[in-house]
GROMACS .gro file of C-alpha atoms in nm:
model
  308
    1MET     CA    1   0.171  -6.318   9.601
    2SER     CA    2   0.065  -6.079   9.326
    3PHE     CA    3   0.081  -6.128   8.952
    4SER     CA    4   0.099  -5.891   8.662
    5LEU     CA    5   0.125  -5.932   8.287
    6GLU     CA    6   0.449  -5.736   8.301
    7MET     CA    7   0.598  -6.014   8.513
    8ALA     CA    8   0.457  -6.276   8.281
    9GLN     CA    9   0.621  -6.115   7.977
   10MET     CA   10   0.956  -6.224   8.124
   11ILE     CA   11   0.858  -6.581   8.044
   12PRO     CA   12   1.000  -6.698   7.708
   13ALA     CA   13   0.764  -6.662   7.413
   14ALA     CA   14   0.614  -6.976   7.262
   15PRO     CA   15   0.799  -7.145   6.971
   16ARG     CA   16   0.628  -7.099   6.636
   17ASP     CA   17   0.506  -7.458   6.621
   18CYS     CA   18   0.363  -7.477   6.973
   19TYR     CA   19   0.006  -7.420   6.850
   20ALA     CA   20   0.052  -7.568   6.503
   21VAL     CA   21  -0.191  -7.826   6.371
   22PRO     CA   22  -0.025  -8.171   6.387
   23GLY     CA   23   0.099  -8.291   6.050
   24LYS     CA   24   0.135  -7.943   5.903
   25PRO     CA   25   0.482  -7.825   5.793
   26GLY     CA   26   0.663  -7.595   6.030
   27ASN     CA   27   0.995  -7.525   6.192
   28SER     CA   28   1.202  -7.772   6.392
   29ASP     CA   29   1.118  -7.632   6.737
   30PRO     CA   30   0.974  -7.898   6.971
   31LEU     CA   31   0.613  -7.885   7.085
   32THR     CA   32   0.603  -7.713   7.425
   33VAL     CA   33   0.236  -7.620   7.469
   34VAL     CA   34  -0.043  -7.871   7.411
   35GLY     CA   35  -0.358  -7.698   7.285
   36TRP     CA   36  -0.697  -7.828   7.178
   37GLU     CA   37  -0.580  -7.857   6.819
   38HIS     CA   38  -0.336  -8.126   6.933
   39MET     CA   39  -0.595  -8.335   7.116
   40ASP     CA   40  -0.881  -8.569   7.033
   41LEU     CA   41  -1.159  -8.409   7.237
   42LYS     CA   42  -1.362  -8.731   7.225
   43LEU     CA   43  -1.087  -8.887   7.431
   44PHE     CA   44  -0.993  -8.577   7.628
   45TYR     CA   45  -1.325  -8.520   7.807
   46PRO     CA   46  -1.376  -8.883   7.923
   47SER     CA   47  -1.011  -8.894   8.031
   48ALA     CA   48  -1.053  -8.564   8.219
   49LEU     CA   49  -1.363  -8.701   8.393
   50LEU     CA   50  -1.185  -9.019   8.498
   51SER     CA   51  -0.871  -8.844   8.616
   52THR     CA   52  -1.066  -8.577   8.807
   53TRP     CA   53  -1.279  -8.841   8.977
   54SER     CA   54  -0.974  -9.052   9.067
   55ILE     CA   55  -0.773  -8.763   9.207
   56ARG     CA   56  -1.069  -8.623   9.400
   57THR     CA   57  -1.142  -8.964   9.552
   58ALA     CA   58  -0.780  -9.019   9.653
   59LEU     CA   59  -0.724  -8.673   9.800
   60TYR     CA   60  -1.063  -8.604   9.961
   61PRO     CA   61  -0.950  -8.716  10.310
   62LEU     CA   62  -0.689  -8.440  10.296
   63ALA     CA   63  -0.965  -8.187  10.230
   64VAL     CA   64  -1.146  -8.313  10.542
   65LEU     CA   65  -0.831  -8.281  10.750
   66ARG     CA   66  -0.758  -7.935  10.610
   67SER     CA   67  -1.105  -7.800  10.692
   68GLN     CA   68  -1.093  -7.925  11.050
   69LEU     CA   69  -0.742  -7.795  11.105
   70GLN     CA   70  -0.831  -7.453  10.964
   71LEU     CA   71  -1.148  -7.417  11.169
   72GLN     CA   72  -0.986  -7.486  11.503
   73LYS     CA   73  -0.841  -7.203  11.709
   74GLN     CA   74  -0.466  -7.257  11.726
   75ASN     CA   75  -0.409  -7.615  11.855
   76THR     CA   76  -0.719  -7.650  12.072
   77VAL     CA   77  -0.846  -7.963  11.892
   78TYR     CA   78  -0.563  -8.114  11.688
   79ARG     CA   79  -0.188  -8.081  11.736
   80SER     CA   80  -0.097  -8.166  11.376
   81THR     CA   81  -0.225  -8.320  11.054
   82LEU     CA   82  -0.122  -8.667  11.173
   83HIS     CA   83  -0.306  -8.616  11.501
   84ALA     CA   84  -0.618  -8.504  11.315
   85TYR     CA   85  -0.601  -8.810  11.089
   86SER     CA   86  -0.558  -9.056  11.374
   87ASP     CA   87  -0.828  -8.892  11.587
   88ILE     CA   88  -1.091  -8.878  11.310
   89SER     CA   89  -1.010  -9.234  11.202
   90ARG     CA   90  -1.042  -9.358  11.559
   91ARG     CA   91  -1.368  -9.175  11.639
   92GLU     CA   92  -1.548  -9.194  11.304
   93GLY     CA   93  -1.371  -9.468  11.111
   94PHE     CA   94  -1.303  -9.466  10.738
   95ARG     CA   95  -1.637  -9.298  10.662
   96GLY     CA   96  -1.534  -8.996  10.864
   97LEU     CA   97  -1.258  -8.921  10.614
   98TYR     CA   98  -1.510  -8.920  10.328
   99ARG     CA   99  -1.798  -8.741  10.497
  100GLY     CA  100  -1.957  -8.504  10.243
  101PHE     CA  101  -1.781  -8.663   9.946
  102TRP     CA  102  -2.093  -8.721   9.737
  103ILE     CA  103  -2.202  -8.360   9.777
  104THR     CA  104  -1.884  -8.251   9.597
  105VAL     CA  105  -1.942  -8.476   9.295
  106PRO     CA  106  -2.095  -8.186   9.093
  107GLN     CA  107  -1.758  -8.016   9.124
  108ILE     CA  108  -1.631  -8.264   8.868
  109GLY     CA  109  -1.829  -8.061   8.616
  110CYS     CA  110  -1.608  -7.767   8.707
  111SER     CA  111  -1.319  -7.938   8.529
  112PHE     CA  112  -1.510  -7.929   8.200
  113ILE     CA  113  -1.612  -7.567   8.247
  114TYR     CA  114  -1.260  -7.473   8.348
  115SER     CA  115  -1.093  -7.656   8.057
  116THR     CA  116  -1.329  -7.510   7.799
  117ILE     CA  117  -1.298  -7.150   7.916
  118PHE     CA  118  -0.925  -7.183   7.979
  119GLU     CA  119  -0.846  -7.312   7.630
  120LYS     CA  120  -1.080  -7.070   7.454
  121CYS     CA  121  -0.942  -6.767   7.638
  122ARG     CA  122  -0.584  -6.876   7.589
  123ALA     CA  123  -0.637  -6.928   7.217
  124ILE     CA  124  -0.807  -6.587   7.179
  125MET     CA  125  -0.520  -6.410   7.355
  126HIS     CA  126  -0.257  -6.577   7.140
  127GLU     CA  127  -0.455  -6.500   6.826
  128ASN     CA  128  -0.459  -6.135   6.933
  129GLY     CA  129  -0.086  -6.106   6.972
  130VAL     CA  130  -0.014  -6.209   7.333
  131LYS     CA  131   0.330  -6.373   7.311
  132SER     CA  132   0.378  -6.480   7.670
  133ILE     CA  133   0.278  -6.840   7.729
  134GLY     CA  134   0.260  -6.795   8.106
  135GLY     CA  135   0.081  -6.461   8.086
  136ALA     CA  136  -0.194  -6.594   7.861
  137ALA     CA  137  -0.235  -6.912   8.066
  138ALA     CA  138  -0.245  -6.721   8.395
  139VAL     CA  139  -0.515  -6.479   8.280
  140ALA     CA  140  -0.716  -6.758   8.115
  141GLY     CA  141  -0.684  -6.970   8.429
  142GLY     CA  142  -0.805  -6.685   8.649
  143LEU     CA  143  -1.110  -6.624   8.429
  144ALA     CA  144  -1.190  -6.995   8.412
  145SER     CA  145  -1.157  -7.031   8.788
  146PHE     CA  146  -1.400  -6.745   8.848
  147ALA     CA  147  -1.655  -6.909   8.616
  148THR     CA  148  -1.652  -7.232   8.820
  149GLN     CA  149  -1.730  -7.062   9.152
  150SER     CA  150  -2.107  -7.081   9.097
  151ILE     CA  151  -2.081  -7.460   9.130
  152PHE     CA  152  -1.789  -7.484   9.367
  153VAL     CA  153  -1.902  -7.249   9.645
  154PRO     CA  154  -2.246  -7.403   9.727
  155THR     CA  155  -2.123  -7.763   9.721
  156ASP     CA  156  -1.814  -7.674   9.922
  157ILE     CA  157  -2.015  -7.501  10.195
  158ILE     CA  158  -2.246  -7.801  10.230
  159ALA     CA  159  -1.952  -8.042  10.237
  160GLN     CA  160  -1.771  -7.836  10.504
  161TYR     CA  161  -2.064  -7.860  10.742
  162MET     CA  162  -2.082  -8.233  10.680
  163MET     CA  163  -1.708  -8.275  10.738
  164ILE     CA  164  -1.723  -8.122  11.086
  165TYR     CA  165  -2.062  -8.261  11.192
  166LYS     CA  166  -1.916  -8.497  11.454
  167ASN     CA  167  -1.698  -8.226  11.604
  168THR     CA  168  -1.902  -7.908  11.568
  169ASP     CA  169  -1.896  -7.807  11.936
  170LYS     CA  170  -1.519  -7.761  11.939
  171LEU     CA  171  -1.476  -7.627  11.584
  172THR     CA  172  -1.755  -7.367  11.602
  173ALA     CA  173  -1.727  -7.267  11.969
  174GLY     CA  174  -1.810  -6.901  12.022
  175HIS     CA  175  -1.959  -6.853  11.675
  176ASP     CA  176  -2.307  -6.843  11.517
  177LYS     CA  177  -2.450  -7.196  11.535
  178ALA     CA  178  -2.781  -7.138  11.357
  179VAL     CA  179  -2.696  -7.383  11.080
  180ILE     CA  180  -2.534  -7.639  11.310
  181GLU     CA  181  -2.831  -7.645  11.546
  182GLY     CA  182  -3.071  -7.672  11.255
  183VAL     CA  183  -2.877  -7.968  11.116
  184ALA     CA  184  -2.896  -8.147  11.452
  185ASN     CA  185  -3.274  -8.099  11.466
  186TYR     CA  186  -3.329  -8.222  11.109
  187VAL     CA  187  -3.110  -8.529  11.169
  188LYS     CA  188  -3.308  -8.612  11.486
  189ASN     CA  189  -3.625  -8.603  11.275
  190GLY     CA  190  -3.486  -8.868  11.042
  191ASN     CA  191  -3.336  -8.659  10.762
  192GLY     CA  192  -3.005  -8.757  10.606
  193LEU     CA  193  -2.702  -8.546  10.692
  194GLY     CA  194  -2.667  -8.389  10.347
  195THR     CA  195  -3.036  -8.306  10.324
  196SER     CA  196  -3.029  -8.167  10.678
  197VAL     CA  197  -2.741  -7.933  10.597
  198ILE     CA  198  -2.913  -7.806  10.281
  199LYS     CA  199  -3.242  -7.744  10.465
  200SER     CA  200  -3.068  -7.576  10.756
  201ILE     CA  201  -2.863  -7.339  10.539
  202TYR     CA  202  -3.172  -7.243  10.340
  203LYS     CA  203  -3.376  -7.187  10.656
  204ALA     CA  204  -3.105  -6.970  10.814
  205ASP     CA  205  -2.994  -6.763  10.516
  206GLY     CA  206  -3.206  -6.848  10.214
  207VAL     CA  207  -3.048  -6.905   9.874
  208MET     CA  208  -2.770  -6.657   9.946
  209GLY     CA  209  -2.653  -6.880  10.230
  210PHE     CA  210  -2.515  -7.119   9.969
  211TYR     CA  211  -2.298  -6.838   9.834
  212ARG     CA  212  -2.161  -6.708  10.165
  213GLY     CA  213  -1.799  -6.612  10.114
  214PHE     CA  214  -1.828  -6.615   9.733
  215TRP     CA  215  -1.581  -6.330   9.690
  216ALA     CA  216  -1.346  -6.479   9.948
  217SER     CA  217  -1.352  -6.802   9.750
  218ALA     CA  218  -1.281  -6.614   9.429
  219ALA     CA  219  -0.996  -6.435   9.608
  220VAL     CA  220  -0.844  -6.776   9.680
  221TYR     CA  221  -0.881  -6.961   9.352
  222ILE     CA  222  -0.826  -6.682   9.100
  223PRO     CA  223  -0.486  -6.581   9.248
  224GLN     CA  224  -0.410  -6.950   9.289
  225MET     CA  225  -0.451  -7.006   8.914
  226LEU     CA  226  -0.266  -6.686   8.827
  227THR     CA  227   0.025  -6.797   9.044
  228PHE     CA  228   0.017  -7.159   8.933
  229TRP     CA  229   0.023  -7.100   8.556
  230SER     CA  230   0.284  -6.826   8.568
  231SER     CA  231   0.507  -7.042   8.791
  232TYR     CA  232   0.445  -7.351   8.578
  233TYR     CA  233   0.550  -7.194   8.250
  234TYR     CA  234   0.835  -7.008   8.413
  235MET     CA  235   0.976  -7.343   8.533
  236LEU     CA  236   0.932  -7.498   8.188
  237GLY     CA  237   1.125  -7.203   8.046
  238LEU     CA  238   1.406  -7.261   8.296
  239PHE     CA  239   1.421  -7.630   8.209
  240SER     CA  240   1.455  -7.546   7.840
  241LYS     CA  241   1.720  -7.284   7.914
  242PHE     CA  242   1.943  -7.499   8.133
  243ASN     CA  243   1.886  -7.825   7.945
  244PRO     CA  244   1.807  -7.745   7.581
  245VAL     CA  245   1.815  -8.108   7.467
  246THR     CA  246   1.517  -8.152   7.235
  247ASP     CA  247   1.466  -8.526   7.289
  248ARG     CA  248   1.408  -8.511   7.666
  249SER     CA  249   1.065  -8.606   7.804
  250LEU     CA  250   0.819  -8.316   7.797
  251LEU     CA  251   0.594  -8.516   8.033
  252ILE     CA  252   0.861  -8.522   8.305
  253ASP     CA  253   0.927  -8.151   8.265
  254GLN     CA  254   0.555  -8.079   8.292
  255ALA     CA  255   0.512  -8.302   8.598
  256VAL     CA  256   0.799  -8.133   8.785
  257ALA     CA  257   0.688  -7.783   8.680
  258ALA     CA  258   0.329  -7.857   8.788
  259THR     CA  259   0.447  -7.984   9.127
  260ILE     CA  260   0.653  -7.672   9.187
  261GLY     CA  261   0.379  -7.441   9.056
  262GLY     CA  262   0.118  -7.614   9.272
  263SER     CA  263   0.335  -7.580   9.582
  264ILE     CA  264   0.400  -7.211   9.521
  265SER     CA  265   0.033  -7.131   9.457
  266THR     CA  266  -0.082  -7.325   9.764
  267ILE     CA  267   0.166  -7.152   9.993
  268ALA     CA  268   0.076  -6.811   9.850
  269THR     CA  269  -0.300  -6.850   9.893
  270ASN     CA  270  -0.323  -7.058  10.212
  271PRO     CA  271  -0.387  -6.757  10.445
  272MET     CA  272  -0.684  -6.653  10.231
  273GLU     CA  273  -0.804  -7.015  10.219
  274LEU     CA  274  -0.811  -7.023  10.599
  275PHE     CA  275  -1.005  -6.696  10.599
  276ARG     CA  276  -1.256  -6.835  10.344
  277VAL     CA  277  -1.333  -7.151  10.541
  278ARG     CA  278  -1.386  -6.963  10.866
  279LEU     CA  279  -1.603  -6.702  10.696
  280GLN     CA  280  -1.830  -6.970  10.549
  281VAL     CA  281  -1.863  -7.203  10.849
  282HIS     CA  282  -1.835  -6.961  11.142
  283ARG     CA  283  -2.094  -6.739  10.968
  284SER     CA  284  -1.932  -6.411  11.066
  285SER     CA  285  -1.885  -6.100  10.854
  286TYR     CA  286  -1.568  -6.025  10.660
  287SER     CA  287  -1.452  -5.772  10.919
  288LYS     CA  288  -1.526  -5.997  11.218
  289THR     CA  289  -1.354  -6.293  11.053
  290THR     CA  290  -1.047  -6.081  10.991
  291HIS     CA  291  -1.049  -5.959  11.351
  292SER     CA  292  -1.100  -6.303  11.507
  293SER     CA  293  -0.830  -6.467  11.295
  294ASN     CA  294  -0.521  -6.298  11.435
  295HIS     CA  295  -0.201  -6.233  11.244
  296ARG     CA  296  -0.024  -6.542  11.369
  297GLU     CA  297  -0.300  -6.778  11.263
  298LEU     CA  298  -0.342  -6.630  10.915
  299ASP     CA  299   0.021  -6.573  10.824
  300LEU     CA  300   0.243  -6.802  11.027
  301ARG     CA  301   0.055  -7.115  11.131
  302TRP     CA  302  -0.029  -7.247  10.782
  303ASN     CA  303  -0.290  -7.459  10.954
  304GLY     CA  304  -0.431  -7.609  10.635
  305CYS     CA  305  -0.090  -7.728  10.522
  306GLY     CA  306  -0.044  -7.910  10.852
  307TRP     CA  307   0.312  -7.785  10.888
  308ILE     CA  308   0.292  -7.751  11.265
   0.00000   0.00000   0.00000
């Protein structure tokens, strides 16, 4: 799904008070966009840390399931998301669903980087005459997402190898196993799994091995943010249009709009997400990854969503 500022301009412009400083006189329009000037940053950052940690902890098993489902060829290992969950739980226990979790902890810092860049860029665009709420948020979200890739990509690659460690033979069959074989040797010599993966990646590819698939990752998360924010504010605009009551809960509107926006962005970028994971773990080139992942797998299976 593509995005353009021309499309975003169709989203209703922000009311005059949406970025006003609380307590200052203004018009009677309700607050529809919460900016930094409306928040206590001393509370915002600790709250963001806690919420990010909580959500990541709760949803991490789904990331494990997604990676294993996306790395398999068609249904050769798991028939569905439920089958993957039951099989991993049976073979590896609860720990198998959280394998690699601690490696991804630095990604919590991405939320601070993202929030800071997002809010700054959004404010600059509005100050320079950009009227579209969704357009400004989408562009700011894309820029912020790109800035977080330097942290996200290395930790994600390490975590992916840890996630599949107990099932590498089936999930990497027919592909370059230099890293996998190195991990097995380091583990036999008494190294921890995380340390073994880091050493093996560095030995096989050097520092650049931690950034394999960087542009593929950017091609997932930048469009994802562009799609999410434009969809999110478009839905908020629809809610205001069809139900213009000013005393309704903004929180409920935001929660529903975020759910819809998240679903749309995930569906739109899932084929590229599958491509990214295979590129990073199977260690093939962009062209070979495209060739080996046939049209049905990339466009119709939606492996990571576990729909079939």
